[in-house]
Every structure is written in C-alpha cells, then in structure tokens.
C-alpha atoms as a PDB file:
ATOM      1  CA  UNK A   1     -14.622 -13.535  -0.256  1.00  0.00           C
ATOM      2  CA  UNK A   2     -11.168 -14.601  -1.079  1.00  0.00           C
ATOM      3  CA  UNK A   3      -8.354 -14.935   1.279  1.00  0.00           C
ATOM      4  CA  UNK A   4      -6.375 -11.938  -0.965  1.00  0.00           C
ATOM      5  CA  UNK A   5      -9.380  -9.916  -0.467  1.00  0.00           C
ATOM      6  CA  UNK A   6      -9.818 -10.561   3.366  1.00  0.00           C
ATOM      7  CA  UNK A   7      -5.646 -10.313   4.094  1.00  0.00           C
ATOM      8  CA  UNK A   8      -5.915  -6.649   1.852  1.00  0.00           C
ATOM      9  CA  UNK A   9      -9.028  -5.623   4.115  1.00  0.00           C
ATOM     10  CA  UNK A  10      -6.781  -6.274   7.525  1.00  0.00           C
ATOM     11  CA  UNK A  11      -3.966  -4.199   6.256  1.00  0.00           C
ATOM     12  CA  UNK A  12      -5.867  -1.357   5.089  1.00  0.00           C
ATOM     13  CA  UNK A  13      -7.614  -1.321   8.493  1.00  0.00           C
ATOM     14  CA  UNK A  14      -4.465  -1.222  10.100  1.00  0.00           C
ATOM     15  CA  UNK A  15      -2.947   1.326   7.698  1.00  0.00           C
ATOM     16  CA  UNK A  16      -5.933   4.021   8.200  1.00  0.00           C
ATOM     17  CA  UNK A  17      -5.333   3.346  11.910  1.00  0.00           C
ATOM     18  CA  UNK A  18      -1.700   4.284  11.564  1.00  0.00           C
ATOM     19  CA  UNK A  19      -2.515   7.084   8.853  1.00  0.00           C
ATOM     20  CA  UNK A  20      -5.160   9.222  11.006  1.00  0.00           C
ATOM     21  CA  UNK A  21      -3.613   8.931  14.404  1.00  0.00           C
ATOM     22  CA  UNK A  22       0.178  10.462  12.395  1.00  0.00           C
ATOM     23  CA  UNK A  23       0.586  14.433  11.438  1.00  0.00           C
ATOM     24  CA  UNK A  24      -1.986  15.702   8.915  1.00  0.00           C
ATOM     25  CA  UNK A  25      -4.279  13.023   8.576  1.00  0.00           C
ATOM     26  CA  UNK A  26      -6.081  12.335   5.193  1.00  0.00           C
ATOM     27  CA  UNK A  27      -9.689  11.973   5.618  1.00  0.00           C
ATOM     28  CA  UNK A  28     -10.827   8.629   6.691  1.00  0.00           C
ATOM     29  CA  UNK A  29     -13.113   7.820   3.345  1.00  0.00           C
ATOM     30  CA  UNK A  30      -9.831   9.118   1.399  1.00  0.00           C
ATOM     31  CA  UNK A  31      -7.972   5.865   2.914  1.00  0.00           C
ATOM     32  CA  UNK A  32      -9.290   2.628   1.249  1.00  0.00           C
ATOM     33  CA  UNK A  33      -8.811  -0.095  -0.903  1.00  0.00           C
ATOM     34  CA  UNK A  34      -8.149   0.560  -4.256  1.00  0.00           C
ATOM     35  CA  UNK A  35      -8.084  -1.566  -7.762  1.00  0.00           C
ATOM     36  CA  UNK A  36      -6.514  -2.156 -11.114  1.00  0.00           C
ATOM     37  CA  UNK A  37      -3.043  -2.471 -12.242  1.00  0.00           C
ATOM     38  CA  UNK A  38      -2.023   1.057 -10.798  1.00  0.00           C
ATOM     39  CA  UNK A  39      -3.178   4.165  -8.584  1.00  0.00           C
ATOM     40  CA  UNK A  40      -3.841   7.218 -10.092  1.00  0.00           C
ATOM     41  CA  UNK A  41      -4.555   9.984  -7.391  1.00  0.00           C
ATOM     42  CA  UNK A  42      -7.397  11.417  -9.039  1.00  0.00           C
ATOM     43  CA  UNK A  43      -8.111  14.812 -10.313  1.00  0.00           C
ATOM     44  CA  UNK A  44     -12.325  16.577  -9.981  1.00  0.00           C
ATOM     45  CA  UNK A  45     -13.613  19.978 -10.218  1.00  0.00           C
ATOM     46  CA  UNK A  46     -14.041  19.980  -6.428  1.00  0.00           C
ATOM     47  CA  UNK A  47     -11.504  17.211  -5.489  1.00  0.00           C
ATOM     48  CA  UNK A  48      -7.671  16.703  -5.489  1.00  0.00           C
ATOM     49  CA  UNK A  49      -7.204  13.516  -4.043  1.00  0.00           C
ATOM     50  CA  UNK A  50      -3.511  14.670  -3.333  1.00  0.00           C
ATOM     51  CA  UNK A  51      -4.394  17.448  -1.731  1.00  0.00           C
ATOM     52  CA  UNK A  52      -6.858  15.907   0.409  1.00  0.00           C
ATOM     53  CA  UNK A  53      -4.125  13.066   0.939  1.00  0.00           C
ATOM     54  CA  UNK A  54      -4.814   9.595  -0.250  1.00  0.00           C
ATOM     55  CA  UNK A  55      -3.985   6.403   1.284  1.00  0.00           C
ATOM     56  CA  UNK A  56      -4.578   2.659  -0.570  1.00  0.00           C
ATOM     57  CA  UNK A  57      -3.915  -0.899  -0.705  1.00  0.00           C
ATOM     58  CA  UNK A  58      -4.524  -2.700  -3.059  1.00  0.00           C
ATOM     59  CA  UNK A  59      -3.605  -6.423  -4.519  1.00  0.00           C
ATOM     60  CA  UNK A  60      -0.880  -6.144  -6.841  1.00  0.00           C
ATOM     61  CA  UNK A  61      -0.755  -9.627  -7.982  1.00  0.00           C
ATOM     62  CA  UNK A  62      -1.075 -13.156  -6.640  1.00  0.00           C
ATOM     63  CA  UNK A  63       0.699 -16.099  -8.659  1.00  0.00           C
ATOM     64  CA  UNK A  64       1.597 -19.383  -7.603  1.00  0.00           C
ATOM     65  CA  UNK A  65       4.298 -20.423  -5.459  1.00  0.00           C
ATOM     66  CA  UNK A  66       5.339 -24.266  -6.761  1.00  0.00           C
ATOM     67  CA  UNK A  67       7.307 -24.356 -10.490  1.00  0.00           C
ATOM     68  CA  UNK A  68       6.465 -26.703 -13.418  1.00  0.00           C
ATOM     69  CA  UNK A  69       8.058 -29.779 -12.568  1.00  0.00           C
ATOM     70  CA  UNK A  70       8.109 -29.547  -8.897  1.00  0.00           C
ATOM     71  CA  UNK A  71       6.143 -32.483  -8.419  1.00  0.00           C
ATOM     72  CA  UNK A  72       6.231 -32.787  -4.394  1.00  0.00           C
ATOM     73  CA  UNK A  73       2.860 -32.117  -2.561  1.00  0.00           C
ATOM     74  CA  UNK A  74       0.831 -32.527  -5.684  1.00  0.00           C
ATOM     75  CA  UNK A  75      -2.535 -32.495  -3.820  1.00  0.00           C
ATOM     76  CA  UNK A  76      -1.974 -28.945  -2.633  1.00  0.00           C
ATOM     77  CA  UNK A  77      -0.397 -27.940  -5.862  1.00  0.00           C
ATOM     78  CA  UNK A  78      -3.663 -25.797  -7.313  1.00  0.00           C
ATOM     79  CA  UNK A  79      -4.012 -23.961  -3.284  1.00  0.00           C
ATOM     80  CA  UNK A  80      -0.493 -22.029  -2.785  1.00  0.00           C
ATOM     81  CA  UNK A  81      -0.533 -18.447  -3.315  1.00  0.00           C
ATOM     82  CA  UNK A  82       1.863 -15.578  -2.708  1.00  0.00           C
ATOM     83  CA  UNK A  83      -0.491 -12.482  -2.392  1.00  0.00           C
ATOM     84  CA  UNK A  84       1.302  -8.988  -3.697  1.00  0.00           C
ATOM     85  CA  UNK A  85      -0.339  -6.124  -1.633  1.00  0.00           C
ATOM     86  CA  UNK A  86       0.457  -2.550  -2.142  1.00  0.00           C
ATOM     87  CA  UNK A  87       0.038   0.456   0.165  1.00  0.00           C
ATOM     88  CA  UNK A  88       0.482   4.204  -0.609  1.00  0.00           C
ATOM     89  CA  UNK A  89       0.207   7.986  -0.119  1.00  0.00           C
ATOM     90  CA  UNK A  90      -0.472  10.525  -2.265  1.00  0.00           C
ATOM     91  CA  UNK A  91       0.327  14.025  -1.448  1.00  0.00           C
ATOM     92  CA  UNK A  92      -0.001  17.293  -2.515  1.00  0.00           C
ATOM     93  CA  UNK A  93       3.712  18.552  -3.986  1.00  0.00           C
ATOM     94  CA  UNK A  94       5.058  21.915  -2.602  1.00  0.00           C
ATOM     95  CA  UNK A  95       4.320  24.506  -4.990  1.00  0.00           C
ATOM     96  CA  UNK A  96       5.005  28.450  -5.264  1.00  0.00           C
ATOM     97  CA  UNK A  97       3.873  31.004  -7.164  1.00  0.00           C
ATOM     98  CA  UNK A  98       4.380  30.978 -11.128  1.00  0.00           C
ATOM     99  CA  UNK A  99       7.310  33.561 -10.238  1.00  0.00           C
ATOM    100  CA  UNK A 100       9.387  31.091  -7.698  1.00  0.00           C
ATOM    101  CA  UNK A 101       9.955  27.513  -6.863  1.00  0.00           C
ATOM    102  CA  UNK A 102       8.897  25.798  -3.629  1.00  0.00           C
ATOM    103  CA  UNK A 103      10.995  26.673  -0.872  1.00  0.00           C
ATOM    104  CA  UNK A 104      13.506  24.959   1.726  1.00  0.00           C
ATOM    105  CA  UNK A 105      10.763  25.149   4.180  1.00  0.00           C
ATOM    106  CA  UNK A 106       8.069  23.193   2.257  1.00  0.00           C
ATOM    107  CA  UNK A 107      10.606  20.305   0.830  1.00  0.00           C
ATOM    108  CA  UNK A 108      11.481  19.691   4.735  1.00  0.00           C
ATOM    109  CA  UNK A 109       7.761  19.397   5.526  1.00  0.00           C
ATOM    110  CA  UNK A 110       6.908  17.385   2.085  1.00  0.00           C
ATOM    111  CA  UNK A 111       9.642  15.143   3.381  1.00  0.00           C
ATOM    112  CA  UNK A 112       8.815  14.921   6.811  1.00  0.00           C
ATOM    113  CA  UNK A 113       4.757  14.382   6.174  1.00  0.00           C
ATOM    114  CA  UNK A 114       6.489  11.240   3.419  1.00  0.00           C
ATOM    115  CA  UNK A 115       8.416   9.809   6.532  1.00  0.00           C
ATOM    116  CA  UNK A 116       5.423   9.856   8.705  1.00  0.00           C
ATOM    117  CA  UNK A 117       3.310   8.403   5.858  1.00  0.00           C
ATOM    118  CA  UNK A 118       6.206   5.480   5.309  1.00  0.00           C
ATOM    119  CA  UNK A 119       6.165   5.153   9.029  1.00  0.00           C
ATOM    120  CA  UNK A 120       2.597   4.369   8.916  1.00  0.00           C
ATOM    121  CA  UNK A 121       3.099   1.521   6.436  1.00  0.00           C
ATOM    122  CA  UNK A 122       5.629  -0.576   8.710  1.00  0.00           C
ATOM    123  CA  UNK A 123       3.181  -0.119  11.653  1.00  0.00           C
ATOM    124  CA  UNK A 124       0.454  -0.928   9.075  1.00  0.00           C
ATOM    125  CA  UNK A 125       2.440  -4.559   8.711  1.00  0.00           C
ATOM    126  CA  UNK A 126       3.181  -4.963  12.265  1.00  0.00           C
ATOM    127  CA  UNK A 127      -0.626  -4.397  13.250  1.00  0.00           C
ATOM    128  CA  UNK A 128      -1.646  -7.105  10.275  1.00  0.00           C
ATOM    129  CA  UNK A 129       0.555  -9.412   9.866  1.00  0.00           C
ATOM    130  CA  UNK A 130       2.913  -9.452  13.665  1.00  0.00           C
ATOM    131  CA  UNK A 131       0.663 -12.452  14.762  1.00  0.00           C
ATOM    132  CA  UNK A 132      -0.182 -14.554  11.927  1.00  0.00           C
ATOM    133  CA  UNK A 133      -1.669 -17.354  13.996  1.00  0.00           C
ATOM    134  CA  UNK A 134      -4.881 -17.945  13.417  1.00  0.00           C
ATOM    135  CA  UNK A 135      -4.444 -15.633  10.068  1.00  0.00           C
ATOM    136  CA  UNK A 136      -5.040 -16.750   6.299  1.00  0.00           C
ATOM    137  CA  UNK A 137      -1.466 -15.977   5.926  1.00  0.00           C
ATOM    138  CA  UNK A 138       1.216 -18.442   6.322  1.00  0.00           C
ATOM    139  CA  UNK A 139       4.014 -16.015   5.646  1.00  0.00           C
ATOM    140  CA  UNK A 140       5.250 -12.389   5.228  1.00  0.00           C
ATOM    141  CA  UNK A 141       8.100 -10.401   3.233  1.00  0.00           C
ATOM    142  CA  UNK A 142       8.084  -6.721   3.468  1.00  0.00           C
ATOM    143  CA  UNK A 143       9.021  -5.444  -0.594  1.00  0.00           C
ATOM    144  CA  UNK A 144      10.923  -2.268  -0.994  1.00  0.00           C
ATOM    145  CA  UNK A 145       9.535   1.371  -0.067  1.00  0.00           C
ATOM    146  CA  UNK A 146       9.547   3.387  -3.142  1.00  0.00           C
ATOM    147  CA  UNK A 147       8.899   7.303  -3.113  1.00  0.00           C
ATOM    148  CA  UNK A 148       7.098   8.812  -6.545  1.00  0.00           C
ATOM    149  CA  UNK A 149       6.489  12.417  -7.862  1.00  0.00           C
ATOM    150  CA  UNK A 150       6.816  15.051  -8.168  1.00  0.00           C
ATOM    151  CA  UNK A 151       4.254  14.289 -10.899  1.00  0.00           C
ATOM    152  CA  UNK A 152       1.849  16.815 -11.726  1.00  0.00           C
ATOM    153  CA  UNK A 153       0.980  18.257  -8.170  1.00  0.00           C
ATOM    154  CA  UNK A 154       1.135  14.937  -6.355  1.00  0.00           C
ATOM    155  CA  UNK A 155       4.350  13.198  -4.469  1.00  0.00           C
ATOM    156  CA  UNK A 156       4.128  10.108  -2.518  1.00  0.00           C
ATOM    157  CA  UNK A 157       5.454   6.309  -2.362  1.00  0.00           C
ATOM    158  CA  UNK A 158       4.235   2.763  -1.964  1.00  0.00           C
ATOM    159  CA  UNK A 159       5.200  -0.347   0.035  1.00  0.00           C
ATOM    160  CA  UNK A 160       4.910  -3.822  -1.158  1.00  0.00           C
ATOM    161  CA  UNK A 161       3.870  -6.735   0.841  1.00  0.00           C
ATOM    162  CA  UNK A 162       4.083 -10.290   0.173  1.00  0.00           C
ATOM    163  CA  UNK A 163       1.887 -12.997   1.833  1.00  0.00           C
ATOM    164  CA  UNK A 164       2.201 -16.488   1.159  1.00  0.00           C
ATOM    165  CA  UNK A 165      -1.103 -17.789   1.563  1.00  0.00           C
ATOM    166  CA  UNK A 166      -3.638 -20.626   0.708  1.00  0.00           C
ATOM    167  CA  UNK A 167      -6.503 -19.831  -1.880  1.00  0.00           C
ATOM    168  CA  UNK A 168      -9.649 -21.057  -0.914  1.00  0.00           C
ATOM    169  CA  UNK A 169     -10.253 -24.639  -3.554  1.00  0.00           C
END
C-alpha cells in the first residue's frame, strides 16, 4: 500500500469515529473511503445514500511538491508528494409535500445536523494528523469547508486536506 492510501485510511477511521459518536449517526458501512474524481451520493430501489447519510474520504489528488528547475535536493526529487484528501456528508434535503416548501423548522435542523457533520471533520484532522510523529506525513494544511445542495434530495459539504508526504521509491 501507498503512503496516500494508508494517510486516507487514518482519517477516515478518525472521521467515522467523530461521525457515529455526533447527532444522527449514518450507519457505520455508509462511512468509508470512496474513489474517482467526485462523490455522487448514490440513488437504488431500496437505498438513498442521503437519506441513510453518507460519509467519505477520498484522495483528491497527489502531485509533486519541487518545480522544473528547482534543482536543490535532486536525489529526493522523484519522493515528495502533497496528498489532496477529501471528506464529506451527504444528507437527505428537507422536503414537504408537493403542496408546500420545507419549513423553518427543518432548515434549522438541516443546518444544525451540517454543523455537527463539519464539526466531525476538524476532529477527524485533529485525531489523524495532531501528532504526526512517527506518521507518513511530514505536514498538514486544512483546505476550505465547502457546503453543496440542495441537489436533487441530497445537501452536504466537503473538507479538503493537504499532506505533504514522501511516496514510497
């Protein structure tokens, strides 16, 4: 296993920790690590994974830290990574019958269940990444928290993480 892999594994332990022990948990095997360029909550005959509430991460990306040119430390040039991890929730939106909209009520729970789940992610990156010693990462930059949705029936955000880190040559 890769060092991207490993690092994603630790925060998504730490993230279903911090998801199941906040307010309306989703179920454990609905928190885990996804792949491909996006999350797409998905959508069965006996399944909403909004509904059921879905929590990822995933590796966004890893690229290379040193520039063309940058000639110092050639030797290590080919092992410096920064690591792009993602984490979300997916929830179900408020919804009403076809006669109303959803009402003051449900946007203040919607909103408070987001908080929670946003809350989760920063003690997701304190539980992973507080005590790097000893870790395969060498650094860490928390990335903006993003909300998305309403889209369809699901509304949720995602949290970036960056980890500089060595890959394994």
């Amino acid at each position: 296993m890769t060092n991207a892999i490993v690092l994603a594994q630790e925060l998504l332990a730490c993230l279903e920790t911090a998801l199941l022990a906040g307010p309306n948990p989703p179920p454990a095997n609905k928190i885990m690590l996804r792949a491909g360029s996006e999350v797409t909550p998905l959508l069965g005959t006996s399944t909403d994974e909004c509904c059921t509430g879905l929590g990822w991460v995933r590796i966004a990306g890893i690229s290379g830290v040193k520039q063309l040119g940058d000639l110092d430390n050639v030797a290590c040039f080919t092992q410096e990574r920064t690591l792009t991890l993602e984490m979300g929730t997916a929830r179900c939106a408020p919804s009403a019958p076809i006669s109303g909209v959803p009402t003051e009520d449900q946007w203040l729970a919607t909103a408070l269940q987001l908080d929670a789940d946003q809350g989760a992610m920063e003690a997701a990156i304190c539980c992973a990444f507080g005590d790097i010693e000893g870790s395969a990462a060498e650094e860490v930059a928390v990335g903006p928290y993003e909300p998305f949705g309403v889209d369809g029936n699901c509304i949720g955000g995602t949290m970036q993480v960056f980890v500089r880190m060595t890959a394994c040559c």
